[in-house]
Amino acid sequence: MRVSEQKLRQFNSVIGWNKSEQLPPTFVHIMAFPLQMSLVLEESFPFALMGLVHIKNTISQLRPIHINESLDIKCYSSDLISHKRGWQFTLNTEAYVGDELVWRSASTNLLRQEVQTIARGNMPALRKPIEPKGATENWTLANNLGRNYAKVSGDYNLIHLYPLTAKLYGFQRHIIHGMWSKGRVLSALSDVLPPAFEAHVKFKNPILLPAEIIFSHQSEQNQGKFSMYSNNLLQQHLTGHWLSL
């Protein structure tokens, strides 16, 4: 599988990636998206696609991937376990250049099986403001960001597109994709990330669009931590860490 240069430029623009000769770590994820969907849509797959919630993701970049390299990608599911809100499983993706494993990811998804649930966008905020640690940046997320990311990722889940379509699934407004958030974070950290690293993310409260976001991060030589918060510091949207491999 070869990279579409036009699609890559569009993707880089949406997530803020500025290393033009190197694939963004989350771009391989969207290259694998059709394969992941074909797996989830198999008749033998135990869960329906709608209703799945992406709760955490780990990406391991074993080395930088040049934009001209051809990738072979495989995808499989694992780790089906019970969860207090239903069932969770992991979608695993691996990318190879020839016989060399250069990238892998594990996306944990939750199928909620509650009689009554509260959409995560409607969860109450924390009572006391959070104190961000480390350096901070303020980000503005436009109303059409979900639609723009859908165009470059292929993920047209209705909860990301318009307020009306998101309300069908219990959200007050449309929300940004979790993998956009991770891609934006890794773009912001691109100057401190080593060539080989692993980045872990847990998705917390979703981001309702449009939004003003605070990004905080702490980086040392071989590891770092990061978070995304609401502008009023009453909600944590994402938390994670990276480490050198």
PDB file of C-alpha atoms in Angstrom:
ATOM      1  CA  MET A   1       0.000   0.000   0.000  1.00  0.00           C
ATOM      2  CA  ARG A   2       1.461   3.341  -1.069  1.00  0.00           C
ATOM      3  CA  VAL A   3       0.686   6.757   0.366  1.00  0.00           C
ATOM      4  CA  SER A   4      -1.438   9.222  -1.602  1.00  0.00           C
ATOM      5  CA  GLU A   5       0.578  12.452  -1.497  1.00  0.00           C
ATOM      6  CA  GLN A   6      -2.524  14.611  -1.878  1.00  0.00           C
ATOM      7  CA  LYS A   7      -4.332  12.808   0.927  1.00  0.00           C
ATOM      8  CA  LEU A   8      -1.237  13.037   3.102  1.00  0.00           C
ATOM      9  CA  ARG A   9      -0.954  16.812   2.572  1.00  0.00           C
ATOM     10  CA  GLN A  10      -4.614  17.235   3.500  1.00  0.00           C
ATOM     11  CA  PHE A  11      -4.210  15.030   6.569  1.00  0.00           C
ATOM     12  CA  ASN A  12      -1.092  16.912   7.695  1.00  0.00           C
ATOM     13  CA  SER A  13      -2.967  20.202   7.388  1.00  0.00           C
ATOM     14  CA  VAL A  14      -5.871  18.995   9.536  1.00  0.00           C
ATOM     15  CA  ILE A  15      -3.691  17.691  12.397  1.00  0.00           C
ATOM     16  CA  GLY A  16      -0.877  20.253  12.167  1.00  0.00           C
ATOM     17  CA  TRP A  17       1.930  17.856  11.164  1.00  0.00           C
ATOM     18  CA  ASN A  18       4.968  19.653   9.686  1.00  0.00           C
ATOM     19  CA  LYS A  19       7.493  16.905   8.876  1.00  0.00           C
ATOM     20  CA  SER A  20       6.733  16.594   5.189  1.00  0.00           C
ATOM     21  CA  GLU A  21       9.073  13.647   4.448  1.00  0.00           C
ATOM     22  CA  GLN A  22       7.850  11.499   7.331  1.00  0.00           C
ATOM     23  CA  LEU A  23       4.434   9.930   7.881  1.00  0.00           C
ATOM     24  CA  PRO A  24       2.542  11.210  10.927  1.00  0.00           C
ATOM     25  CA  PRO A  25       2.209   8.333  13.418  1.00  0.00           C
ATOM     26  CA  THR A  26      -1.592   8.401  13.168  1.00  0.00           C
ATOM     27  CA  PHE A  27      -1.651   8.403   9.351  1.00  0.00           C
ATOM     28  CA  VAL A  28      -0.976   4.664   9.252  1.00  0.00           C
ATOM     29  CA  HIS A  29      -4.068   4.265  11.422  1.00  0.00           C
ATOM     30  CA  ILE A  30      -6.257   5.875   8.770  1.00  0.00           C
ATOM     31  CA  MET A  31      -4.507   3.913   6.007  1.00  0.00           C
ATOM     32  CA  ALA A  32      -5.634   0.795   7.881  1.00  0.00           C
ATOM     33  CA  PHE A  33      -9.155   2.114   8.508  1.00  0.00           C
ATOM     34  CA  PRO A  34     -10.822   0.275   5.552  1.00  0.00           C
ATOM     35  CA  LEU A  35      -9.222  -2.996   6.682  1.00  0.00           C
ATOM     36  CA  GLN A  36     -10.346  -2.409  10.263  1.00  0.00           C
ATOM     37  CA  MET A  37     -13.893  -1.718   9.089  1.00  0.00           C
ATOM     38  CA  SER A  38     -13.968  -4.864   6.943  1.00  0.00           C
ATOM     39  CA  LEU A  39     -13.022  -6.863  10.033  1.00  0.00           C
ATOM     40  CA  VAL A  40     -15.670  -5.239  12.240  1.00  0.00           C
ATOM     41  CA  LEU A  41     -18.357  -5.625   9.551  1.00  0.00           C
ATOM     42  CA  GLU A  42     -17.751  -9.361   9.078  1.00  0.00           C
ATOM     43  CA  GLU A  43     -20.851 -11.435   9.798  1.00  0.00           C
ATOM     44  CA  SER A  44     -18.875 -13.473  12.308  1.00  0.00           C
ATOM     45  CA  PHE A  45     -17.851 -10.368  14.286  1.00  0.00           C
ATOM     46  CA  PRO A  46     -19.806 -10.427  17.577  1.00  0.00           C
ATOM     47  CA  PHE A  47     -20.629  -6.692  17.818  1.00  0.00           C
ATOM     48  CA  ALA A  48     -22.379  -4.108  15.677  1.00  0.00           C
ATOM     49  CA  LEU A  49     -20.296  -1.159  14.521  1.00  0.00           C
ATOM     50  CA  MET A  50     -22.719   1.479  15.777  1.00  0.00           C
ATOM     51  CA  GLY A  51     -22.473   1.900  19.506  1.00  0.00           C
ATOM     52  CA  LEU A  52     -18.751   1.159  19.761  1.00  0.00           C
ATOM     53  CA  VAL A  53     -16.823   3.701  21.840  1.00  0.00           C
ATOM     54  CA  HIS A  54     -13.069   4.165  21.355  1.00  0.00           C
ATOM     55  CA  ILE A  55     -11.683   4.351  24.907  1.00  0.00           C
ATOM     56  CA  LYS A  56      -7.912   4.057  24.504  1.00  0.00           C
ATOM     57  CA  ASN A  57      -5.179   3.707  21.909  1.00  0.00           C
ATOM     58  CA  THR A  58      -1.507   2.796  21.847  1.00  0.00           C
ATOM     59  CA  ILE A  59       0.756   3.491  18.867  1.00  0.00           C
ATOM     60  CA  SER A  60       4.295   2.123  18.623  1.00  0.00           C
ATOM     61  CA  GLN A  61       6.475   3.725  15.964  1.00  0.00           C
ATOM     62  CA  LEU A  62       9.491   1.421  15.692  1.00  0.00           C
ATOM     63  CA  ARG A  63      11.189   3.813  13.296  1.00  0.00           C
ATOM     64  CA  PRO A  64      10.145   6.815  11.183  1.00  0.00           C
ATOM     65  CA  ILE A  65       8.315   5.868   7.977  1.00  0.00           C
ATOM     66  CA  HIS A  66       9.266   7.782   4.840  1.00  0.00           C
ATOM     67  CA  ILE A  67       6.396   8.988   2.675  1.00  0.00           C
ATOM     68  CA  ASN A  68       7.660   6.969  -0.329  1.00  0.00           C
ATOM     69  CA  GLU A  69       7.789   3.621   1.474  1.00  0.00           C
ATOM     70  CA  SER A  70       5.191   0.993   0.600  1.00  0.00           C
ATOM     71  CA  LEU A  71       3.421  -0.603   3.558  1.00  0.00           C
ATOM     72  CA  ASP A  72       1.831  -4.002   4.064  1.00  0.00           C
ATOM     73  CA  ILE A  73      -0.855  -3.772   6.740  1.00  0.00           C
ATOM     74  CA  LYS A  74      -2.645  -6.438   8.718  1.00  0.00           C
ATOM     75  CA  CYS A  75      -5.386  -6.158  11.313  1.00  0.00           C
ATOM     76  CA  TYR A  76      -6.858  -8.555  13.879  1.00  0.00           C
ATOM     77  CA  SER A  77      -8.958  -8.443  17.049  1.00  0.00           C
ATOM     78  CA  SER A  78      -8.035  -9.719  20.505  1.00  0.00           C
ATOM     79  CA  ASP A  79      -8.638  -9.426  24.242  1.00  0.00           C
ATOM     80  CA  LEU A  80     -12.419  -9.692  24.459  1.00  0.00           C
ATOM     81  CA  ILE A  81     -13.181  -9.092  28.128  1.00  0.00           C
ATOM     82  CA  SER A  82     -16.142  -8.015  30.214  1.00  0.00           C
ATOM     83  CA  HIS A  83     -16.370  -4.381  31.313  1.00  0.00           C
ATOM     84  CA  LYS A  84     -18.565  -2.760  33.946  1.00  0.00           C
ATOM     85  CA  ARG A  85     -20.416  -1.004  31.105  1.00  0.00           C
ATOM     86  CA  GLY A  86     -20.507  -3.903  28.649  1.00  0.00           C
ATOM     87  CA  TRP A  87     -17.741  -5.578  26.660  1.00  0.00           C
ATOM     88  CA  GLN A  88     -14.395  -4.360  25.422  1.00  0.00           C
ATOM     89  CA  PHE A  89     -12.040  -5.685  22.773  1.00  0.00           C
ATOM     90  CA  THR A  90      -8.862  -4.576  21.026  1.00  0.00           C
ATOM     91  CA  LEU A  91      -8.308  -3.928  17.324  1.00  0.00           C
ATOM     92  CA  ASN A  92      -4.639  -4.554  16.545  1.00  0.00           C
ATOM     93  CA  THR A  93      -2.931  -3.174  13.456  1.00  0.00           C
ATOM     94  CA  GLU A  94       0.591  -3.841  12.193  1.00  0.00           C
ATOM     95  CA  ALA A  95       2.466  -2.176   9.332  1.00  0.00           C
ATOM     96  CA  TYR A  96       5.464  -3.692   7.564  1.00  0.00           C
ATOM     97  CA  VAL A  97       8.016  -2.474   5.048  1.00  0.00           C
ATOM     98  CA  GLY A  98       8.956  -5.758   3.427  1.00  0.00           C
ATOM     99  CA  ASP A  99       9.477  -8.119   6.371  1.00  0.00           C
ATOM    100  CA  GLU A 100      10.270  -5.301   8.810  1.00  0.00           C
ATOM    101  CA  LEU A 101       7.634  -4.367  11.374  1.00  0.00           C
ATOM    102  CA  VAL A 102       7.788  -0.561  11.509  1.00  0.00           C
ATOM    103  CA  TRP A 103       4.534   0.439  13.239  1.00  0.00           C
ATOM    104  CA  ARG A 104       1.783  -1.112  15.330  1.00  0.00           C
ATOM    105  CA  SER A 105      -1.271   0.043  17.222  1.00  0.00           C
ATOM    106  CA  ALA A 106      -3.834  -1.294  19.652  1.00  0.00           C
ATOM    107  CA  SER A 107      -7.244   0.404  19.819  1.00  0.00           C
ATOM    108  CA  THR A 108      -9.482  -0.611  22.700  1.00  0.00           C
ATOM    109  CA  ASN A 109     -13.203  -0.293  22.012  1.00  0.00           C
ATOM    110  CA  LEU A 110     -16.164  -0.574  24.352  1.00  0.00           C
ATOM    111  CA  LEU A 111     -19.602  -1.873  23.462  1.00  0.00           C
ATOM    112  CA  ARG A 112     -21.935  -0.406  26.064  1.00  0.00           C
ATOM    113  CA  GLN A 113     -24.743  -2.691  27.169  1.00  0.00           C
ATOM    114  CA  GLU A 114     -26.639  -0.577  29.655  1.00  0.00           C
ATOM    115  CA  VAL A 115     -30.381  -0.113  29.747  1.00  0.00           C
ATOM    116  CA  GLN A 116     -29.910   3.599  30.308  1.00  0.00           C
ATOM    117  CA  THR A 117     -26.700   5.387  29.412  1.00  0.00           C
ATOM    118  CA  ILE A 118     -25.551   8.969  29.431  1.00  0.00           C
ATOM    119  CA  ALA A 119     -23.718  10.108  26.332  1.00  0.00           C
ATOM    120  CA  ARG A 120     -20.231  11.098  27.379  1.00  0.00           C
ATOM    121  CA  GLY A 121     -20.756  14.592  26.057  1.00  0.00           C
ATOM    122  CA  ASN A 122     -23.484  15.031  28.675  1.00  0.00           C
ATOM    123  CA  MET A 123     -21.448  13.857  31.659  1.00  0.00           C
ATOM    124  CA  PRO A 124     -21.220  16.398  34.502  1.00  0.00           C
ATOM    125  CA  ALA A 125     -18.042  18.444  34.666  1.00  0.00           C
ATOM    126  CA  LEU A 126     -15.642  18.237  37.577  1.00  0.00           C
ATOM    127  CA  ARG A 127     -16.481  20.587  40.438  1.00  0.00           C
ATOM    128  CA  LYS A 128     -13.013  22.076  40.885  1.00  0.00           C
ATOM    129  CA  PRO A 129     -10.773  23.350  38.085  1.00  0.00           C
ATOM    130  CA  ILE A 130      -7.851  21.097  37.202  1.00  0.00           C
ATOM    131  CA  GLU A 131      -4.329  22.428  37.578  1.00  0.00           C
ATOM    132  CA  PRO A 132      -2.444  21.666  34.329  1.00  0.00           C
ATOM    133  CA  LYS A 133       1.121  20.432  34.749  1.00  0.00           C
ATOM    134  CA  GLY A 134       3.981  21.521  32.539  1.00  0.00           C
ATOM    135  CA  ALA A 135       3.814  23.758  29.490  1.00  0.00           C
ATOM    136  CA  THR A 136       0.403  24.699  28.104  1.00  0.00           C
ATOM    137  CA  GLU A 137      -1.025  25.736  24.739  1.00  0.00           C
ATOM    138  CA  ASN A 138      -4.471  27.025  23.796  1.00  0.00           C
ATOM    139  CA  TRP A 139      -6.125  25.452  20.751  1.00  0.00           C
ATOM    140  CA  THR A 140      -9.233  26.568  18.869  1.00  0.00           C
ATOM    141  CA  LEU A 141     -11.265  23.763  17.281  1.00  0.00           C
ATOM    142  CA  ALA A 142     -13.548  24.938  14.491  1.00  0.00           C
ATOM    143  CA  ASN A 143     -17.158  23.893  14.056  1.00  0.00           C
ATOM    144  CA  ASN A 144     -16.332  21.998  10.839  1.00  0.00           C
ATOM    145  CA  LEU A 145     -13.273  20.173  12.202  1.00  0.00           C
ATOM    146  CA  GLY A 146     -15.094  16.841  12.478  1.00  0.00           C
ATOM    147  CA  ARG A 147     -16.185  17.030   8.844  1.00  0.00           C
ATOM    148  CA  ASN A 148     -12.692  18.008   7.730  1.00  0.00           C
ATOM    149  CA  TYR A 149     -11.141  15.095   9.599  1.00  0.00           C
ATOM    150  CA  ALA A 150     -13.783  12.725   8.225  1.00  0.00           C
ATOM    151  CA  LYS A 151     -12.755  13.708   4.681  1.00  0.00           C
ATOM    152  CA  VAL A 152      -9.106  12.820   5.245  1.00  0.00           C
ATOM    153  CA  SER A 153      -9.629   9.790   7.508  1.00  0.00           C
ATOM    154  CA  GLY A 154     -12.673   8.136   5.951  1.00  0.00           C
ATOM    155  CA  ASP A 155     -14.410   8.002   9.349  1.00  0.00           C
ATOM    156  CA  TYR A 156     -17.840   9.505   8.691  1.00  0.00           C
ATOM    157  CA  ASN A 157     -19.452   8.432  11.955  1.00  0.00           C
ATOM    158  CA  LEU A 158     -22.514  10.669  12.360  1.00  0.00           C
ATOM    159  CA  ILE A 159     -21.537  11.798  15.850  1.00  0.00           C
ATOM    160  CA  HIS A 160     -18.649  13.773  14.300  1.00  0.00           C
ATOM    161  CA  LEU A 161     -20.465  15.644  11.517  1.00  0.00           C
ATOM    162  CA  TYR A 162     -23.327  17.919  12.618  1.00  0.00           C
ATOM    163  CA  PRO A 163     -25.218  18.763  15.829  1.00  0.00           C
ATOM    164  CA  LEU A 164     -28.400  17.184  14.465  1.00  0.00           C
ATOM    165  CA  THR A 165     -26.766  13.872  13.550  1.00  0.00           C
ATOM    166  CA  ALA A 166     -24.901  13.739  16.864  1.00  0.00           C
ATOM    167  CA  LYS A 167     -28.120  14.301  18.806  1.00  0.00           C
ATOM    168  CA  LEU A 168     -29.469  11.065  17.329  1.00  0.00           C
ATOM    169  CA  TYR A 169     -26.895   9.312  19.518  1.00  0.00           C
ATOM    170  CA  GLY A 170     -27.401  11.361  22.668  1.00  0.00           C
ATOM    171  CA  PHE A 171     -24.760  14.074  22.264  1.00  0.00           C
ATOM    172  CA  GLN A 172     -25.544  17.766  22.686  1.00  0.00           C
ATOM    173  CA  ARG A 173     -23.427  18.629  19.620  1.00  0.00           C
ATOM    174  CA  HIS A 174     -21.088  16.863  17.235  1.00  0.00           C
ATOM    175  CA  ILE A 175     -17.754  15.758  18.701  1.00  0.00           C
ATOM    176  CA  ILE A 176     -14.258  15.545  17.301  1.00  0.00           C
ATOM    177  CA  HIS A 177     -12.709  12.140  16.578  1.00  0.00           C
ATOM    178  CA  GLY A 178     -10.495  10.780  19.322  1.00  0.00           C
ATOM    179  CA  MET A 179      -7.794   9.967  16.781  1.00  0.00           C
ATOM    180  CA  TRP A 180      -7.761  13.580  15.597  1.00  0.00           C
ATOM    181  CA  SER A 181      -6.958  14.537  19.185  1.00  0.00           C
ATOM    182  CA  LYS A 182      -4.132  12.010  19.346  1.00  0.00           C
ATOM    183  CA  GLY A 183      -2.797  13.088  15.968  1.00  0.00           C
ATOM    184  CA  ARG A 184      -2.847  16.743  17.019  1.00  0.00           C
ATOM    185  CA  VAL A 185      -1.035  15.911  20.265  1.00  0.00           C
ATOM    186  CA  LEU A 186       1.717  13.957  18.493  1.00  0.00           C
ATOM    187  CA  SER A 187       2.096  16.795  15.993  1.00  0.00           C
ATOM    188  CA  ALA A 188       2.583  19.249  18.861  1.00  0.00           C
ATOM    189  CA  LEU A 189       5.201  16.923  20.375  1.00  0.00           C
ATOM    190  CA  SER A 190       6.958  16.059  17.106  1.00  0.00           C
ATOM    191  CA  ASP A 191      10.105  18.023  17.982  1.00  0.00           C
ATOM    192  CA  VAL A 192      10.632  16.140  21.267  1.00  0.00           C
ATOM    193  CA  LEU A 193       9.547  12.626  20.277  1.00  0.00           C
ATOM    194  CA  PRO A 194      12.436  10.243  19.530  1.00  0.00           C
ATOM    195  CA  PRO A 195      12.577   8.296  16.241  1.00  0.00           C
ATOM    196  CA  ALA A 196      11.234   5.163  17.967  1.00  0.00           C
ATOM    197  CA  PHE A 197       8.559   5.658  20.611  1.00  0.00           C
ATOM    198  CA  GLU A 198       5.313   4.365  22.056  1.00  0.00           C
ATOM    199  CA  ALA A 199       2.391   6.709  22.793  1.00  0.00           C
ATOM    200  CA  HIS A 200      -0.507   5.705  25.034  1.00  0.00           C
ATOM    201  CA  VAL A 201      -3.787   7.637  25.172  1.00  0.00           C
ATOM    202  CA  LYS A 202      -6.991   7.293  27.172  1.00  0.00           C
ATOM    203  CA  PHE A 203     -10.014   9.131  25.797  1.00  0.00           C
ATOM    204  CA  LYS A 204     -12.047  10.797  28.531  1.00  0.00           C
ATOM    205  CA  ASN A 205     -14.873  13.315  27.992  1.00  0.00           C
ATOM    206  CA  PRO A 206     -15.450  13.997  24.280  1.00  0.00           C
ATOM    207  CA  ILE A 207     -14.870  17.444  22.810  1.00  0.00           C
ATOM    208  CA  LEU A 208     -18.066  19.144  21.630  1.00  0.00           C
ATOM    209  CA  LEU A 209     -17.473  21.347  18.588  1.00  0.00           C
ATOM    210  CA  PRO A 210     -16.658  24.175  18.297  1.00  0.00           C
ATOM    211  CA  ALA A 211     -14.313  24.306  21.279  1.00  0.00           C
ATOM    212  CA  GLU A 212     -11.461  26.052  23.024  1.00  0.00           C
ATOM    213  CA  ILE A 213      -8.988  23.516  24.404  1.00  0.00           C
ATOM    214  CA  ILE A 214      -5.976  23.631  26.716  1.00  0.00           C
ATOM    215  CA  PHE A 215      -3.138  21.220  25.922  1.00  0.00           C
ATOM    216  CA  SER A 216      -0.528  20.545  28.612  1.00  0.00           C
ATOM    217  CA  HIS A 217       2.638  18.494  28.364  1.00  0.00           C
ATOM    218  CA  GLN A 218       5.771  17.545  30.273  1.00  0.00           C
ATOM    219  CA  SER A 219       8.697  15.947  28.457  1.00  0.00           C
ATOM    220  CA  GLU A 220      11.962  14.465  29.694  1.00  0.00           C
ATOM    221  CA  GLN A 221      14.732  12.809  27.705  1.00  0.00           C
ATOM    222  CA  ASN A 222      13.067   9.417  27.272  1.00  0.00           C
ATOM    223  CA  GLN A 223       9.456   9.961  28.288  1.00  0.00           C
ATOM    224  CA  GLY A 224       6.671  12.483  28.695  1.00  0.00           C
ATOM    225  CA  LYS A 225       3.076  13.073  29.774  1.00  0.00           C
ATOM    226  CA  PHE A 226       0.275  15.092  28.197  1.00  0.00           C
ATOM    227  CA  SER A 227      -3.396  16.000  28.647  1.00  0.00           C
ATOM    228  CA  MET A 228      -6.176  17.951  26.943  1.00  0.00           C
ATOM    229  CA  TYR A 229      -8.662  19.974  28.997  1.00  0.00           C
ATOM    230  CA  SER A 230     -11.709  22.112  28.432  1.00  0.00           C
ATOM    231  CA  ASN A 231     -11.036  25.846  28.378  1.00  0.00           C
ATOM    232  CA  ASN A 232     -12.518  26.253  31.868  1.00  0.00           C
ATOM    233  CA  LEU A 233     -10.362  23.364  33.175  1.00  0.00           C
ATOM    234  CA  LEU A 234     -13.425  21.513  34.463  1.00  0.00           C
ATOM    235  CA  GLN A 235     -13.196  18.559  32.073  1.00  0.00           C
ATOM    236  CA  GLN A 236     -10.331  16.353  31.013  1.00  0.00           C
ATOM    237  CA  HIS A 237     -10.719  15.191  27.428  1.00  0.00           C
ATOM    238  CA  LEU A 238      -7.609  13.083  26.973  1.00  0.00           C
ATOM    239  CA  THR A 239      -4.673  11.885  29.001  1.00  0.00           C
ATOM    240  CA  GLY A 240      -1.596   9.999  27.927  1.00  0.00           C
ATOM    241  CA  HIS A 241       2.113   9.430  27.976  1.00  0.00           C
ATOM    242  CA  TRP A 242       4.944   8.511  25.629  1.00  0.00           C
ATOM    243  CA  LEU A 243       8.193   6.671  26.112  1.00  0.00           C
ATOM    244  CA  SER A 244      11.274   5.998  24.036  1.00  0.00           C
ATOM    245  CA  LEU A 245      11.746   2.514  22.565  1.00  0.00           C
TER     246      LEU A 245
END
